[in-house]
Amino acid sequence: MLLCLSVTAAGTVIADDFLVPGVDFSKLDLRTGAWCRYIVVDEALNQIDSTEVYVAVVDAEDTRQGAAYWVELKSGLIGAGPDDGEALKLLILERITEFSEGDSFGDFVLRLYIKRGANPMAEEDPREHEEFSTIVPTADSSWVTVPNVPIGTPGGEFTCEKKTRSVRTEQEIPTGKIKLIKKARDDYSVWFCADVPVFRMARCVIERSRETDTVPRVTGIPSSGVKESRTAAELVAFGYDAKPMLITDPDSR
C-alpha cells in the first residue's frame, strides 16, 4: 500500500515515500482546494530514489458523524509513466484536528479508496487497515522546537518553526549462547510554516542508522557494520485550486 499512514511523536504521517513527522493535527489546513507537491529523495545502500508526492483537499461533505473532507494523496517515482505509482483517497472527519492521545486514526476515516498502478480504483474498509488502528500520538515535549527559522525551497521562501527529535534504541535478543545486539538511531528535522497548506510542512529530513552485532563475537559471523539511510522531503509547489483526480461513485456514498 503506497500511503500507509501512521503517527509517532507529536504525530507522523508516513507513506512509503512520504513522511511528515511532528505534524500538529490541530493546525491542519483542510480548506477545500488546498494542495501541496513534494519531492522525496531516499538514499540507502548507495542507491538514490526520487519520488513526487501530491496531497490535496479536494472536496467537503456533511456526514452523520459531522463535517468531513476528501483528501487525495498520490505518489510515483520521478520519470515513471502515468499508470505507475499509487493513489489514496480518504474521507476524513474535520474533528481529526482534535486528535489526541488514546485516539485511533481509523476513528476519523470514514471512507477509503485505493488505486494501484493501472488497476481500477477500489474501495476498502478503513477498519481493516491495521496501520490506521495502531496510530498513537506521543507528547510534543519529545521534540525540540526553534521558532522563526528561515529556509528556502523550490516552493518558496518561508519562516518556519523547526522541530527536531532524536530516538536511539538498543535491543538484546538471546539466541542460545549468544546475544544479538540491534542498535538503531533516528534523527528527525522538520520545518513547519503557517503559509504552507494541508500539513504545513516545508521540509523534512530523516537520517537513520542500523547496526547488528553479536555478544560474544562469533568467528565467521562478522558485524553488520553501520547501515545509514536518509530521506528528505521538500516542498516544490502549493496552491488552493485542487480538483479531484480520483472520482468515486456518488451512489455509493
Short mmCIF file of N, CA and C in Angstrom, two decimals, residues 77-185:
data_model
loop_
_atom_site.label_atom_id
_atom_site.label_comp_id
_atom_site.label_asym_id
_atom_site.label_seq_id
_atom_site.Cartn_x
_atom_site.Cartn_y
_atom_site.Cartn_z
N LEU A 77 7.41 7.38 -8.70
CA LEU A 77 8.81 7.69 -8.96
C LEU A 77 8.93 8.75 -10.05
N ILE A 78 9.90 9.63 -9.91
CA ILE A 78 10.15 10.65 -10.92
C ILE A 78 10.46 9.98 -12.25
N GLY A 79 9.79 10.41 -13.30
CA GLY A 79 10.02 9.84 -14.63
C GLY A 79 9.19 8.63 -14.94
N ALA A 80 8.39 8.15 -13.98
CA ALA A 80 7.56 6.98 -14.23
C ALA A 80 6.38 7.35 -15.13
N GLY A 81 5.76 6.33 -15.70
CA GLY A 81 4.63 6.55 -16.58
C GLY A 81 3.37 6.91 -15.82
N PRO A 82 2.33 7.39 -16.53
CA PRO A 82 1.09 7.82 -15.87
C PRO A 82 0.36 6.69 -15.16
N ASP A 83 0.60 5.45 -15.59
CA ASP A 83 -0.08 4.32 -14.96
C ASP A 83 0.74 3.71 -13.83
N ASP A 84 1.89 4.30 -13.53
CA ASP A 84 2.70 3.80 -12.43
C ASP A 84 2.33 4.57 -11.14
N GLY A 85 2.82 4.08 -10.04
CA GLY A 85 2.53 4.72 -8.77
C GLY A 85 1.18 4.31 -8.22
N GLU A 86 0.82 4.89 -7.11
CA GLU A 86 -0.44 4.56 -6.44
C GLU A 86 -1.05 5.83 -5.86
N ALA A 87 -2.34 5.75 -5.59
CA ALA A 87 -3.04 6.89 -5.04
C ALA A 87 -4.03 6.43 -3.98
N LEU A 88 -4.30 7.34 -3.08
CA LEU A 88 -5.17 7.06 -1.95
C LEU A 88 -6.17 8.19 -1.82
N LYS A 89 -7.42 7.86 -1.56
CA LYS A 89 -8.44 8.87 -1.34
C LYS A 89 -9.18 8.52 -0.05
N LEU A 90 -9.21 9.49 0.88
CA LEU A 90 -9.82 9.26 2.18
C LEU A 90 -10.86 10.32 2.48
N LEU A 91 -11.96 9.90 3.10
CA LEU A 91 -12.93 10.85 3.63
C LEU A 91 -12.64 10.95 5.13
N ILE A 92 -12.11 12.11 5.55
CA ILE A 92 -11.61 12.29 6.91
C ILE A 92 -12.49 13.31 7.65
N LEU A 93 -12.91 12.94 8.84
CA LEU A 93 -13.72 13.84 9.65
C LEU A 93 -12.94 15.11 10.02
N GLU A 94 -13.63 16.23 10.00
CA GLU A 94 -13.00 17.50 10.34
C GLU A 94 -12.44 17.49 11.76
N ARG A 95 -13.06 16.73 12.64
CA ARG A 95 -12.61 16.72 14.02
C ARG A 95 -11.29 15.96 14.23
N ILE A 96 -10.66 15.54 13.14
CA ILE A 96 -9.31 15.00 13.27
C ILE A 96 -8.37 16.05 13.85
N THR A 97 -8.75 17.32 13.72
CA THR A 97 -7.94 18.39 14.32
C THR A 97 -7.94 18.30 15.84
N GLU A 98 -8.81 17.45 16.42
CA GLU A 98 -8.84 17.24 17.86
C GLU A 98 -8.14 15.94 18.25
N PHE A 99 -7.42 15.33 17.30
CA PHE A 99 -6.71 14.07 17.53
C PHE A 99 -5.83 14.20 18.77
N SER A 100 -5.96 13.24 19.68
CA SER A 100 -5.20 13.31 20.92
C SER A 100 -4.80 11.92 21.38
N GLU A 101 -4.02 11.88 22.43
CA GLU A 101 -3.53 10.62 22.96
C GLU A 101 -4.70 9.69 23.29
N GLY A 102 -4.58 8.44 22.87
CA GLY A 102 -5.63 7.46 23.09
C GLY A 102 -6.56 7.30 21.91
N ASP A 103 -6.53 8.24 20.96
CA ASP A 103 -7.36 8.14 19.77
C ASP A 103 -6.72 7.21 18.74
N SER A 104 -7.54 6.73 17.83
CA SER A 104 -7.07 5.95 16.69
C SER A 104 -7.36 6.73 15.41
N PHE A 105 -6.38 6.78 14.53
CA PHE A 105 -6.58 7.49 13.27
C PHE A 105 -7.77 6.93 12.51
N GLY A 106 -7.96 5.61 12.61
CA GLY A 106 -9.06 4.97 11.90
C GLY A 106 -10.42 5.48 12.33
N ASP A 107 -10.52 6.02 13.54
CA ASP A 107 -11.80 6.56 14.01
C ASP A 107 -12.22 7.79 13.22
N PHE A 108 -11.28 8.42 12.53
CA PHE A 108 -11.58 9.64 11.80
C PHE A 108 -11.72 9.41 10.29
N VAL A 109 -11.43 8.19 9.82
CA VAL A 109 -11.51 7.87 8.39
C VAL A 109 -12.82 7.14 8.11
N LEU A 110 -13.69 7.78 7.34
CA LEU A 110 -14.99 7.19 7.05
C LEU A 110 -14.98 6.34 5.79
N ARG A 111 -14.23 6.75 4.80
CA ARG A 111 -14.18 6.02 3.52
C ARG A 111 -12.74 5.96 3.05
N LEU A 112 -12.41 4.93 2.30
CA LEU A 112 -11.04 4.74 1.80
C LEU A 112 -11.09 4.12 0.42
N TYR A 113 -10.43 4.78 -0.53
CA TYR A 113 -10.28 4.25 -1.89
C TYR A 113 -8.79 4.18 -2.22
N ILE A 114 -8.40 3.13 -2.93
CA ILE A 114 -7.00 2.97 -3.32
C ILE A 114 -6.94 2.61 -4.79
N LYS A 115 -6.02 3.26 -5.50
CA LYS A 115 -5.76 2.94 -6.90
C LYS A 115 -4.29 2.57 -7.03
N ARG A 116 -4.04 1.34 -7.45
CA ARG A 116 -2.68 0.83 -7.58
C ARG A 116 -2.33 0.71 -9.06
N GLY A 117 -1.38 1.52 -9.50
CA GLY A 117 -0.95 1.46 -10.89
C GLY A 117 -2.11 1.70 -11.84
N ALA A 118 -2.21 0.85 -12.86
CA ALA A 118 -3.26 0.99 -13.87
C ALA A 118 -4.54 0.28 -13.46
N ASN A 119 -4.57 -0.34 -12.30
CA ASN A 119 -5.76 -1.05 -11.86
C ASN A 119 -6.89 -0.07 -11.53
N PRO A 120 -8.13 -0.52 -11.63
CA PRO A 120 -9.24 0.37 -11.28
C PRO A 120 -9.20 0.73 -9.80
N MET A 121 -9.76 1.87 -9.47
CA MET A 121 -9.83 2.28 -8.09
C MET A 121 -10.79 1.36 -7.35
N ALA A 122 -10.42 0.97 -6.14
CA ALA A 122 -11.25 0.06 -5.36
C ALA A 122 -11.47 0.63 -3.96
N GLU A 123 -12.69 0.45 -3.45
CA GLU A 123 -12.96 0.89 -2.08
C GLU A 123 -12.56 -0.20 -1.11
N GLU A 124 -11.95 0.20 0.00
CA GLU A 124 -11.55 -0.73 1.04
C GLU A 124 -12.06 -0.23 2.38
N ASP A 125 -12.15 -1.13 3.33
CA ASP A 125 -12.66 -0.80 4.65
C ASP A 125 -11.54 -0.25 5.52
N PRO A 126 -11.63 1.03 5.93
CA PRO A 126 -10.56 1.59 6.76
C PRO A 126 -10.34 0.80 8.04
N ARG A 127 -11.38 0.17 8.56
CA ARG A 127 -11.27 -0.57 9.81
C ARG A 127 -10.42 -1.82 9.66
N GLU A 128 -10.21 -2.26 8.42
CA GLU A 128 -9.40 -3.46 8.19
C GLU A 128 -7.93 -3.13 8.00
N HIS A 129 -7.58 -1.85 8.02
CA HIS A 129 -6.19 -1.46 7.83
C HIS A 129 -5.54 -1.29 9.20
N GLU A 130 -4.68 -2.24 9.53
CA GLU A 130 -4.05 -2.24 10.84
C GLU A 130 -3.29 -0.93 11.09
N GLU A 131 -2.73 -0.35 10.01
CA GLU A 131 -1.95 0.87 10.17
C GLU A 131 -2.80 1.99 10.77
N PHE A 132 -4.08 2.04 10.39
CA PHE A 132 -4.96 3.09 10.88
C PHE A 132 -5.23 2.93 12.37
N SER A 133 -5.38 1.70 12.83
CA SER A 133 -5.76 1.45 14.22
C SER A 133 -4.58 1.51 15.17
N THR A 134 -3.36 1.47 14.64
CA THR A 134 -2.18 1.47 15.52
C THR A 134 -1.52 2.84 15.63
N ILE A 135 -2.17 3.88 15.11
CA ILE A 135 -1.64 5.23 15.21
C ILE A 135 -1.77 5.73 16.65
N VAL A 136 -0.65 6.07 17.25
CA VAL A 136 -0.65 6.54 18.64
C VAL A 136 0.22 7.79 18.75
N PRO A 137 -0.36 8.94 19.07
CA PRO A 137 0.46 10.14 19.24
C PRO A 137 1.19 10.12 20.58
N THR A 138 2.33 10.76 20.64
CA THR A 138 3.05 10.90 21.90
C THR A 138 3.26 12.39 22.17
N ALA A 139 3.80 12.67 23.32
CA ALA A 139 3.89 14.06 23.78
C ALA A 139 4.74 14.91 22.84
N ASP A 140 4.26 16.12 22.61
CA ASP A 140 5.02 17.07 21.80
C ASP A 140 6.31 17.48 22.50
N SER A 141 6.40 17.22 23.82
CA SER A 141 7.59 17.58 24.58
C SER A 141 8.82 16.77 24.15
N SER A 142 8.61 15.69 23.38
CA SER A 142 9.75 14.91 22.92
C SER A 142 10.48 15.59 21.76
N TRP A 143 9.92 16.70 21.29
CA TRP A 143 10.53 17.47 20.22
C TRP A 143 11.17 18.74 20.77
N VAL A 144 12.26 19.16 20.13
CA VAL A 144 12.88 20.45 20.42
C VAL A 144 12.43 21.41 19.32
N THR A 145 11.88 22.55 19.73
CA THR A 145 11.30 23.49 18.77
C THR A 145 12.06 24.81 18.77
N VAL A 146 12.36 25.28 17.56
CA VAL A 146 13.03 26.58 17.40
C VAL A 146 12.17 27.42 16.47
N PRO A 147 11.68 28.59 16.89
CA PRO A 147 10.83 29.42 16.03
C PRO A 147 11.64 30.30 15.09
N ASN A 148 10.94 30.82 14.09
CA ASN A 148 11.47 31.86 13.19
C ASN A 148 12.77 31.44 12.51
N VAL A 149 12.75 30.24 11.91
CA VAL A 149 13.92 29.75 11.17
C VAL A 149 13.66 29.95 9.67
N PRO A 150 14.45 30.78 8.98
CA PRO A 150 14.22 31.00 7.55
C PRO A 150 14.80 29.86 6.71
N ILE A 151 14.04 29.41 5.72
CA ILE A 151 14.54 28.39 4.78
C ILE A 151 14.06 28.74 3.38
N GLY A 152 14.76 28.20 2.39
CA GLY A 152 14.36 28.33 1.01
C GLY A 152 14.13 26.96 0.41
N THR A 153 13.03 26.79 -0.31
CA THR A 153 12.73 25.55 -1.02
C THR A 153 12.32 25.91 -2.44
N PRO A 154 12.24 24.93 -3.35
CA PRO A 154 11.74 25.24 -4.69
C PRO A 154 10.33 25.82 -4.67
N GLY A 155 9.60 25.59 -3.55
CA GLY A 155 8.24 26.12 -3.45
C GLY A 155 8.17 27.52 -2.89
N GLY A 156 9.31 28.08 -2.47
CA GLY A 156 9.29 29.44 -1.96
C GLY A 156 10.19 29.63 -0.75
N GLU A 157 10.22 30.87 -0.25
CA GLU A 157 10.98 31.22 0.94
C GLU A 157 10.01 31.28 2.12
N PHE A 158 10.40 30.68 3.25
CA PHE A 158 9.49 30.58 4.38
C PHE A 158 10.22 30.86 5.69
N THR A 159 9.46 31.38 6.64
CA THR A 159 9.93 31.48 8.03
C THR A 159 9.22 30.39 8.81
N CYS A 160 9.99 29.46 9.36
CA CYS A 160 9.42 28.22 9.87
C CYS A 160 9.65 28.01 11.36
N GLU A 161 8.85 27.14 11.90
CA GLU A 161 9.11 26.54 13.20
C GLU A 161 9.85 25.23 12.93
N LYS A 162 11.09 25.13 13.40
CA LYS A 162 11.87 23.91 13.17
C LYS A 162 11.75 23.00 14.38
N LYS A 163 11.40 21.74 14.11
CA LYS A 163 11.26 20.75 15.17
C LYS A 163 12.27 19.63 14.94
N THR A 164 12.98 19.24 15.98
CA THR A 164 13.96 18.16 15.88
C THR A 164 13.71 17.13 16.98
N ARG A 165 14.08 15.90 16.67
CA ARG A 165 13.90 14.81 17.63
C ARG A 165 14.89 13.70 17.29
N SER A 166 15.51 13.13 18.32
CA SER A 166 16.44 12.01 18.14
C SER A 166 15.94 10.83 18.97
N VAL A 167 15.91 9.67 18.33
CA VAL A 167 15.47 8.44 19.00
C VAL A 167 16.57 7.40 18.84
N ARG A 168 17.05 6.89 19.97
CA ARG A 168 18.08 5.85 19.96
C ARG A 168 17.61 4.66 20.77
N THR A 169 17.73 3.47 20.20
CA THR A 169 17.31 2.25 20.88
C THR A 169 18.39 1.19 20.75
N GLU A 170 18.42 0.30 21.73
CA GLU A 170 19.32 -0.85 21.70
C GLU A 170 18.55 -2.06 22.22
N GLN A 171 18.53 -3.11 21.44
CA GLN A 171 17.74 -4.29 21.78
C GLN A 171 18.64 -5.52 21.85
N GLU A 172 18.51 -6.30 22.91
CA GLU A 172 19.25 -7.56 23.07
C GLU A 172 18.30 -8.71 22.82
N ILE A 173 18.71 -9.60 21.90
CA ILE A 173 17.88 -10.75 21.55
C ILE A 173 18.67 -12.02 21.85
N PRO A 174 18.32 -12.77 22.91
CA PRO A 174 19.03 -14.03 23.21
C PRO A 174 18.81 -15.06 22.12
N THR A 175 19.89 -15.65 21.64
CA THR A 175 19.81 -16.72 20.63
C THR A 175 20.76 -17.83 21.05
N GLY A 176 20.34 -18.61 22.04
CA GLY A 176 21.21 -19.67 22.53
C GLY A 176 22.30 -19.10 23.42
N LYS A 177 23.56 -19.41 23.07
CA LYS A 177 24.70 -18.99 23.89
C LYS A 177 25.16 -17.57 23.58
N ILE A 178 24.58 -16.94 22.60
CA ILE A 178 25.00 -15.59 22.24
C ILE A 178 23.80 -14.65 22.28
N LYS A 179 24.10 -13.37 22.29
CA LYS A 179 23.08 -12.35 22.21
C LYS A 179 23.24 -11.57 20.92
N LEU A 180 22.12 -11.31 20.28
CA LEU A 180 22.12 -10.46 19.11
C LEU A 180 21.79 -9.04 19.57
N ILE A 181 22.68 -8.11 19.29
CA ILE A 181 22.51 -6.72 19.71
C ILE A 181 22.11 -5.88 18.50
N LYS A 182 20.94 -5.28 18.57
CA LYS A 182 20.47 -4.41 17.49
C LYS A 182 20.42 -2.97 17.99
N LYS A 183 21.15 -2.10 17.30
CA LYS A 183 21.18 -0.68 17.65
C LYS A 183 20.51 0.12 16.53
N ALA A 184 19.75 1.12 16.92
CA ALA A 184 19.06 1.95 15.93
C ALA A 184 19.10 3.41 16.36
N ARG A 185 19.23 4.29 15.38
CA ARG A 185 19.20 5.74 15.61
C ARG A 185 18.34 6.38 14.54
#
